XYZ file of C-alpha atoms in Angstrom:
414
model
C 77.601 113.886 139.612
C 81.749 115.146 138.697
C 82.196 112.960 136.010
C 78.535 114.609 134.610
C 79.493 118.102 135.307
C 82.923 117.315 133.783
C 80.883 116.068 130.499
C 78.669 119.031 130.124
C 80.612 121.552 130.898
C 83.487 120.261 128.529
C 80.611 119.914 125.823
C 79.409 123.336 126.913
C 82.731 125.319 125.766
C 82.289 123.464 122.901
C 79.185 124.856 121.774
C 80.077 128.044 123.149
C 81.435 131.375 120.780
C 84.622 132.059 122.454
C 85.913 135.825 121.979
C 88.878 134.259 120.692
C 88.646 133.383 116.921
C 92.094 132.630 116.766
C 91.505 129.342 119.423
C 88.860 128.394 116.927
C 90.789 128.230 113.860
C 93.750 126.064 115.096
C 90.691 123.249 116.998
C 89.230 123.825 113.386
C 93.247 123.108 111.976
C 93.147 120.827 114.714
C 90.052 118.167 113.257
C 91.292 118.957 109.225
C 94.953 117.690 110.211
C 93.530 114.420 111.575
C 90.645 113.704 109.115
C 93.472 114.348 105.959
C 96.043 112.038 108.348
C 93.576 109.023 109.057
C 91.966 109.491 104.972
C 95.526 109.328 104.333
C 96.830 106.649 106.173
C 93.806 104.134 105.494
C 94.400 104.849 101.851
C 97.691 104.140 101.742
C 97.788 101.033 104.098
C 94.408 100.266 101.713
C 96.289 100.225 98.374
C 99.331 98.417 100.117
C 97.313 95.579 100.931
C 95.713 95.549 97.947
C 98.736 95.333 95.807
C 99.965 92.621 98.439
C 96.695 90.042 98.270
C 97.294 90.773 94.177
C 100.929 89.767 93.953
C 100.226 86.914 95.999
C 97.212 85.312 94.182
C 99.557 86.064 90.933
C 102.437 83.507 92.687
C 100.025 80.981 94.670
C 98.257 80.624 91.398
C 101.084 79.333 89.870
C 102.981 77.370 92.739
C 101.143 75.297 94.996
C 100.085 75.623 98.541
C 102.039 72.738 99.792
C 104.450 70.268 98.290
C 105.526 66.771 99.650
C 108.807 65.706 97.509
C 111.619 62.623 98.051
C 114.680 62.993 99.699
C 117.792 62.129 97.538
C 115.558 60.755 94.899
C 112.633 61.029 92.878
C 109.154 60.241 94.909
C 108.478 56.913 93.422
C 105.054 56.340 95.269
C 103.156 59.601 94.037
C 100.010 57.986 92.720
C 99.440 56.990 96.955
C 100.466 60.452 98.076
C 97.701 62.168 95.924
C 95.218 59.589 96.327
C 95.773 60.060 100.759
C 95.715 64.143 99.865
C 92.208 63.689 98.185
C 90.978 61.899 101.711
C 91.990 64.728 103.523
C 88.760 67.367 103.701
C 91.053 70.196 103.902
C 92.989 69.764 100.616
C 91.418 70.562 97.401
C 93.718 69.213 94.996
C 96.951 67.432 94.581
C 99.167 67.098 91.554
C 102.673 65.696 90.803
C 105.237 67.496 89.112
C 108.429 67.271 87.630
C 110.956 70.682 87.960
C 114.718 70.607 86.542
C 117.074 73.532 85.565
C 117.633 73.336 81.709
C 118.951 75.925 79.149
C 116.407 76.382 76.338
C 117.979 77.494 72.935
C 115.776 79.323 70.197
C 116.934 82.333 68.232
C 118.959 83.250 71.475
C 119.982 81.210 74.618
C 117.939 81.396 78.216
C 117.731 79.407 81.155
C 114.689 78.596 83.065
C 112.841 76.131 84.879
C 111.087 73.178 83.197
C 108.382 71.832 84.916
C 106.417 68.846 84.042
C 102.771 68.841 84.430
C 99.356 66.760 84.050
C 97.144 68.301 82.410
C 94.337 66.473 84.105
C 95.316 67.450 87.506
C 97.254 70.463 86.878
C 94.028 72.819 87.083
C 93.325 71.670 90.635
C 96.217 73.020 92.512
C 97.227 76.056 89.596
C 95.689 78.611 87.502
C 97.736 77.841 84.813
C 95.124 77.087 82.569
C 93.748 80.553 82.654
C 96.619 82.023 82.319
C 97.456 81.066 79.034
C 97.058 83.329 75.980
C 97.881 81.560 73.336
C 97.687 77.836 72.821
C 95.595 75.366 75.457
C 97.086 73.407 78.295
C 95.720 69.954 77.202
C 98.044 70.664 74.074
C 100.554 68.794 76.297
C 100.574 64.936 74.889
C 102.752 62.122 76.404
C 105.140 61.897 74.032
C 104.257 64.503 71.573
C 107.202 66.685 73.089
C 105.468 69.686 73.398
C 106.261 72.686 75.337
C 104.347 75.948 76.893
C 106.517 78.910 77.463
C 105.901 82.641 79.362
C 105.057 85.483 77.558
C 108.412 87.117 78.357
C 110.564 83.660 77.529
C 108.934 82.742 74.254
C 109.466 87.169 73.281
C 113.296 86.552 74.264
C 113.971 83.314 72.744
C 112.322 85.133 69.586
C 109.870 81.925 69.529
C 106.187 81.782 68.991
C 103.227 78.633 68.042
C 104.458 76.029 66.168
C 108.071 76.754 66.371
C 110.787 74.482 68.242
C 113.174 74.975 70.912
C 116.247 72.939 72.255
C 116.255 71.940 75.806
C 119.041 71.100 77.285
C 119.322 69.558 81.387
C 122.229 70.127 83.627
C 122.961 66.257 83.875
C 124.880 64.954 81.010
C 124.962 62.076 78.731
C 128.041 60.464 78.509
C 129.239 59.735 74.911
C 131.921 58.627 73.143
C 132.964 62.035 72.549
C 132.412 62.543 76.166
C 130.213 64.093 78.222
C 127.543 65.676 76.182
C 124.519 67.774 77.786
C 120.960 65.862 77.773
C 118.834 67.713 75.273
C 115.702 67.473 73.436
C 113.851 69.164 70.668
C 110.187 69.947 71.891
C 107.780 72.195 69.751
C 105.827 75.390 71.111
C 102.226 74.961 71.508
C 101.148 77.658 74.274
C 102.484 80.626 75.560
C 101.092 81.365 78.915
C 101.075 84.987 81.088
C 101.029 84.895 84.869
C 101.529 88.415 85.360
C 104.794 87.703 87.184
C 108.354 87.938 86.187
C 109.350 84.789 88.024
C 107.406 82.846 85.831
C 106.909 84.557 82.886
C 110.365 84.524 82.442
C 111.755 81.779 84.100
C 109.625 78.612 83.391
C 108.523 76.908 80.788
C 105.986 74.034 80.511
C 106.128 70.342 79.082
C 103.674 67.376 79.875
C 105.235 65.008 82.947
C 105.872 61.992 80.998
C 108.203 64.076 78.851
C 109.606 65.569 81.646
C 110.178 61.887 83.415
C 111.841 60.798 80.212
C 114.289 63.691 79.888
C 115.483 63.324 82.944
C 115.531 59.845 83.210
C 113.053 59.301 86.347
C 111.371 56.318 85.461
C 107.985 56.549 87.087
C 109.444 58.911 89.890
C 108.553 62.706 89.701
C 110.287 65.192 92.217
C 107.160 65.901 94.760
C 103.514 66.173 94.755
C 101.665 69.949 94.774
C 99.047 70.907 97.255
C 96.081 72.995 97.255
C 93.969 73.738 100.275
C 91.194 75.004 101.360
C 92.649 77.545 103.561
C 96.449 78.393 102.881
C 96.946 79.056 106.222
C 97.240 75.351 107.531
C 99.580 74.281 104.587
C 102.524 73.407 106.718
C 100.043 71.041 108.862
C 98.314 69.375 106.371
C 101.319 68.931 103.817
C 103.276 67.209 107.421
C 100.624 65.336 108.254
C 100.571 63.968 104.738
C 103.831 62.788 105.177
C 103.429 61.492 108.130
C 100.576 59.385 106.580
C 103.246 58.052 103.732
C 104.891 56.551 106.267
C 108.505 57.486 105.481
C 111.252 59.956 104.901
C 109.995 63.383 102.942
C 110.595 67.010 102.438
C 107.932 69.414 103.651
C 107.609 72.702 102.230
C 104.605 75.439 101.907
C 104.358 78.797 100.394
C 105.476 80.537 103.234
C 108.601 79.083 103.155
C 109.324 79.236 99.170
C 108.452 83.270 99.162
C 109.328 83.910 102.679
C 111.612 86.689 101.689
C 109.225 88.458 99.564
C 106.065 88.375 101.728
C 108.293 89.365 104.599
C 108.962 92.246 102.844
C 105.706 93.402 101.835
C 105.094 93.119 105.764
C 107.780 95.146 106.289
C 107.211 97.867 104.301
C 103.590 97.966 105.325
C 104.655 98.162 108.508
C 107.034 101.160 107.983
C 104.406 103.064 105.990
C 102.062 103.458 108.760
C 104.578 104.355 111.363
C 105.877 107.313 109.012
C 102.280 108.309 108.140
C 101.404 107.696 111.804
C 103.112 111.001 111.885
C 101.201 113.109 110.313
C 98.123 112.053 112.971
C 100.699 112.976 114.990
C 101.125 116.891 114.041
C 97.525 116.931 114.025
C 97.709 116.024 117.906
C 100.200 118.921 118.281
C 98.123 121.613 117.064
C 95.341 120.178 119.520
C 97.868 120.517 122.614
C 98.111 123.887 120.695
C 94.561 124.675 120.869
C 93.947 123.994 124.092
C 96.646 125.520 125.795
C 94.817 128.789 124.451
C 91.341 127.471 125.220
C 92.708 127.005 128.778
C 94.421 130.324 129.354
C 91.278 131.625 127.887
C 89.052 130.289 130.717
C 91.416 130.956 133.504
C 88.748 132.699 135.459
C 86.072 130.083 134.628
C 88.744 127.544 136.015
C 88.648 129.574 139.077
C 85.380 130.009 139.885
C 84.797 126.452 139.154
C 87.277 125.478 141.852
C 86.233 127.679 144.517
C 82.687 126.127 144.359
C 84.364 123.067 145.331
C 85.688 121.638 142.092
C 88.097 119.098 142.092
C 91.359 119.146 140.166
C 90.684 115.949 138.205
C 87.184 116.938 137.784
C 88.780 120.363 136.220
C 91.311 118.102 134.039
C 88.430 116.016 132.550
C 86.532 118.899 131.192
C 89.439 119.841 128.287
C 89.960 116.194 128.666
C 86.492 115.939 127.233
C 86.556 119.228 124.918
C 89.850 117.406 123.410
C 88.709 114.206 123.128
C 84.870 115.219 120.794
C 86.970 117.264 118.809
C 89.958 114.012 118.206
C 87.011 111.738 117.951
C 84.693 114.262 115.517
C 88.111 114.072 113.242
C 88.931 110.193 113.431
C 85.282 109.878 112.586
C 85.265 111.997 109.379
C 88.905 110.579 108.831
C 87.610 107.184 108.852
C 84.568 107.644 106.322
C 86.583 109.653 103.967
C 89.100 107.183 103.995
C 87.074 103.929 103.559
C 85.138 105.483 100.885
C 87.876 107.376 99.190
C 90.146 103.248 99.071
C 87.115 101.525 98.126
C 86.771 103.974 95.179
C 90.381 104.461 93.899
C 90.147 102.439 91.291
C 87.035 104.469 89.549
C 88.902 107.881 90.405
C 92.369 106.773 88.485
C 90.356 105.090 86.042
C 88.609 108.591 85.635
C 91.913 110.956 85.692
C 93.389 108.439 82.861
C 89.956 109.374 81.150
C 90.290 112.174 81.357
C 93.661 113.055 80.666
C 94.051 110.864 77.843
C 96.746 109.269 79.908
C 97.618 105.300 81.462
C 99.070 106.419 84.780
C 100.466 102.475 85.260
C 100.632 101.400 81.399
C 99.960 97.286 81.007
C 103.228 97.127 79.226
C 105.139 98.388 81.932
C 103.563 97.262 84.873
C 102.818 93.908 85.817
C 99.973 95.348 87.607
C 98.536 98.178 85.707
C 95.787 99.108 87.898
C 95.253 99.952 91.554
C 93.803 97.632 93.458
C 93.176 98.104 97.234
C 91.965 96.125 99.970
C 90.050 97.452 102.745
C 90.496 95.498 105.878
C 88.646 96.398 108.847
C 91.269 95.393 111.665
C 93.556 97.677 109.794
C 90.886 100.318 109.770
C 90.181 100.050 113.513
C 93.913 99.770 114.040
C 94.307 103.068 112.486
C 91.329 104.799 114.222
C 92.838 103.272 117.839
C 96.460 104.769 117.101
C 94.765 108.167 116.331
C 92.622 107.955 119.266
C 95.550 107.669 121.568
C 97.443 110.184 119.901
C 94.303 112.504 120.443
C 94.344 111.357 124.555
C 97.996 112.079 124.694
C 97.547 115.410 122.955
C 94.524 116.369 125.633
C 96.479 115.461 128.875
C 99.318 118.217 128.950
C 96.657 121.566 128.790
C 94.349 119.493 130.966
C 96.736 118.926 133.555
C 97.706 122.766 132.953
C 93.888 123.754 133.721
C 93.743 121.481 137.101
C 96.909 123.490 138.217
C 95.636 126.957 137.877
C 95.313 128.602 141.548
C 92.092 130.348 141.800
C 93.548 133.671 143.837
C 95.558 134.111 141.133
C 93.275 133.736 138.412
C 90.908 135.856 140.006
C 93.387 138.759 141.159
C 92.432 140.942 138.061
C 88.759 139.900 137.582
């Protein structure tokens, strides 16, 4: 029966009016300091993750999932490699490619990455073709020397539809006169936006058989582009795909081409919610403050309590209790407010730019120009477990203070 009494008498002060207002307000300070620190911190880790899942469905739509490529040399036996891909239930697509450095001249100079497609297959490992803006991607003939650049190339080349570029490859051409760089005249029929700099910037588009030819290739292309069903297993599947070819390839998936970046979004996620971890934190002090009072204030209810045969632990769990309704009553609130305050963002920034007349993340500026967020539940019960144990830690200082107070004592003056 303790562990009972413990419950309702803890639940008892609760509901009782103590002749101390001031006790009152800081439990009330108390349950406002962790509802604003758990809104805040699921908001925050919300928006993080949402701007995370963006930026990476902005890069895996435009590089693949998994690529299998030759080592020393172009892969010659491609057509084989996509054909065993398309056996394999968990790939959705596979796709060859061709990808060279080259220096593309139009009213001014920029290099970037040239990357032969087909535009048959292209679609099922890429959203390229939806990303394009001007121009379509089946503009891209065999032969027809045609080229799709980003938004933010073709603007700094000063190029648009239907004008030319030079494109000029690393490997040269050797000439009477020397050694003269490859190049080749192709004509602008797309401009595509990815909503990336990497890529907007950096790469530029031409069909593969153009791309074989300018880099003298032959039938070879430089790897074959996966897309699976789950991104998860693309290191397995792209190995075991080799494995299949029966001979010597490189492996790579899009953990390891954007390890640096994704590592850092981790990171910084991660250091977010210790810092606003902290504010949970203060909340928990002003509970130990709270209670401290609360138990000073029932020093003679202590007493009694232990000379009718109360135990000491059985004394601790009652503020253990009182502590832990009013931790739990603010991680509770905390948690709606936050999941519904996240899952709303977008509608309350979309309403301040309303209106205030104002774009708080302007399209031309930002890659990104809204807010998205991403509620994930472990992160949500993550967040509601850390503040729980901050709450416990808070309660077991004054409760250990309450199963120490000597009765005589307590009663002296009563």
């Amino acid at each position: 029966m303790l562990p009972n009494l413990s419950l309702a008498i803890g639940l008892r002060y609760l509901r009782a009016k103590r002749r101390n207002g001031f006790i009152s307000f800081i439990s009330m300070a108390s349950i406002l300091g962790i509802i604003i620190g758990v809104m805040a911190l699921i908001t925050t880790i919300s928006v993080m993750s949402g701007f995370q899942q963006e930026l990476r469905d902005r890069i895996l739509g435009m590089v693949a999932h998994a690529t299998v490529s030759g080592i020393g040399g172009p892969l010659q036996d491609w057509p084989r490699a996509v054909e065993l891909a398309g056996e394999d239930p968990r790939v959705v697509g596979a796709a060859p490619y061709v990808e060279t450095e080259s220096l593309l001249q139009g009213r001014s100079r920029r290099g970037a990455i040239i990357r032969g497609v087909l535009p048959a297959l292209e679609p099922q490992v890429s959203e390229l073709a939806d990303k394009m803006v001007q121009g379509r991607l089946d503009d891209l003939q065999a032969g027809e020397y045609r080229i799709i650049l980003g938004r933010e190339l073709s603007l700094l080349l000063g190029v648009g539809v239907g004008d030319s570029v030079n494109v000029y490859i690393s490997e040269a051409t050797v000439t009477p006169l020397g050694a003269m760089p490859r190049a080749r005249r192709f004509e602008v029929v797309g401009v595509f936006e990815a909503g990336a700099q990497e890529f907007d910037l950096g790469m530029a588009l031409v069909h593969l058989n153009d791309a074989q030819r300018l880099g003298r290739m032959g039938d070879g292309v430089s790897g074959v582009r996966l897309k699976l069903v789950d991104l998860w297993d693309a290191w397995p599947v792209a190995r075991d795909l080799a494995d299949r070819m029966q001979g010597n390839y490189r492996v790579r998936d899009w953990t390891r081409d954007n390890a640096n970046f994704f590592r850092a979004l981790k990171l910084e996620k991660t250091v977010m919610f210790i810092l606003l971890s902290l504010v949970i934190a203060i909340a928990a002090f002003n509970l130990v403050s709270s209670l401290v009072m609360l138990v000073q204030d029932k020093q003679s209810d202590i007493a009694i309590l232990r000379t009718l045969g109360m135990s000491p632990g059985s004394v601790m769990r009652v503020f253990i209790v009182q502590g832990m309704v009013i931790g739990l009553l603010g991680i509770g609130i905390g948690v709606a407010s936050g999941v519904l305050l996240a899952s709303n963002l977008s509608n309350i920034v979309r309403y301040i730019e309303n209106a205030t007349q104002t774009e708080l993340m302007p399209s031309d500026v930002y890659y990104i120009s809204g807010v998205p967020t991403l509620v994930d539940p472990m992160d949500v019960l993550m967040i509601a477990c850390v503040a729980f144990v901050l709450c416990l830690l808070a309660t077991l200082y004054p409760a250990w203070r309450a199963s120490r107070t000597d009765p005589a004592t307590a009663l002296r003056y009563e």
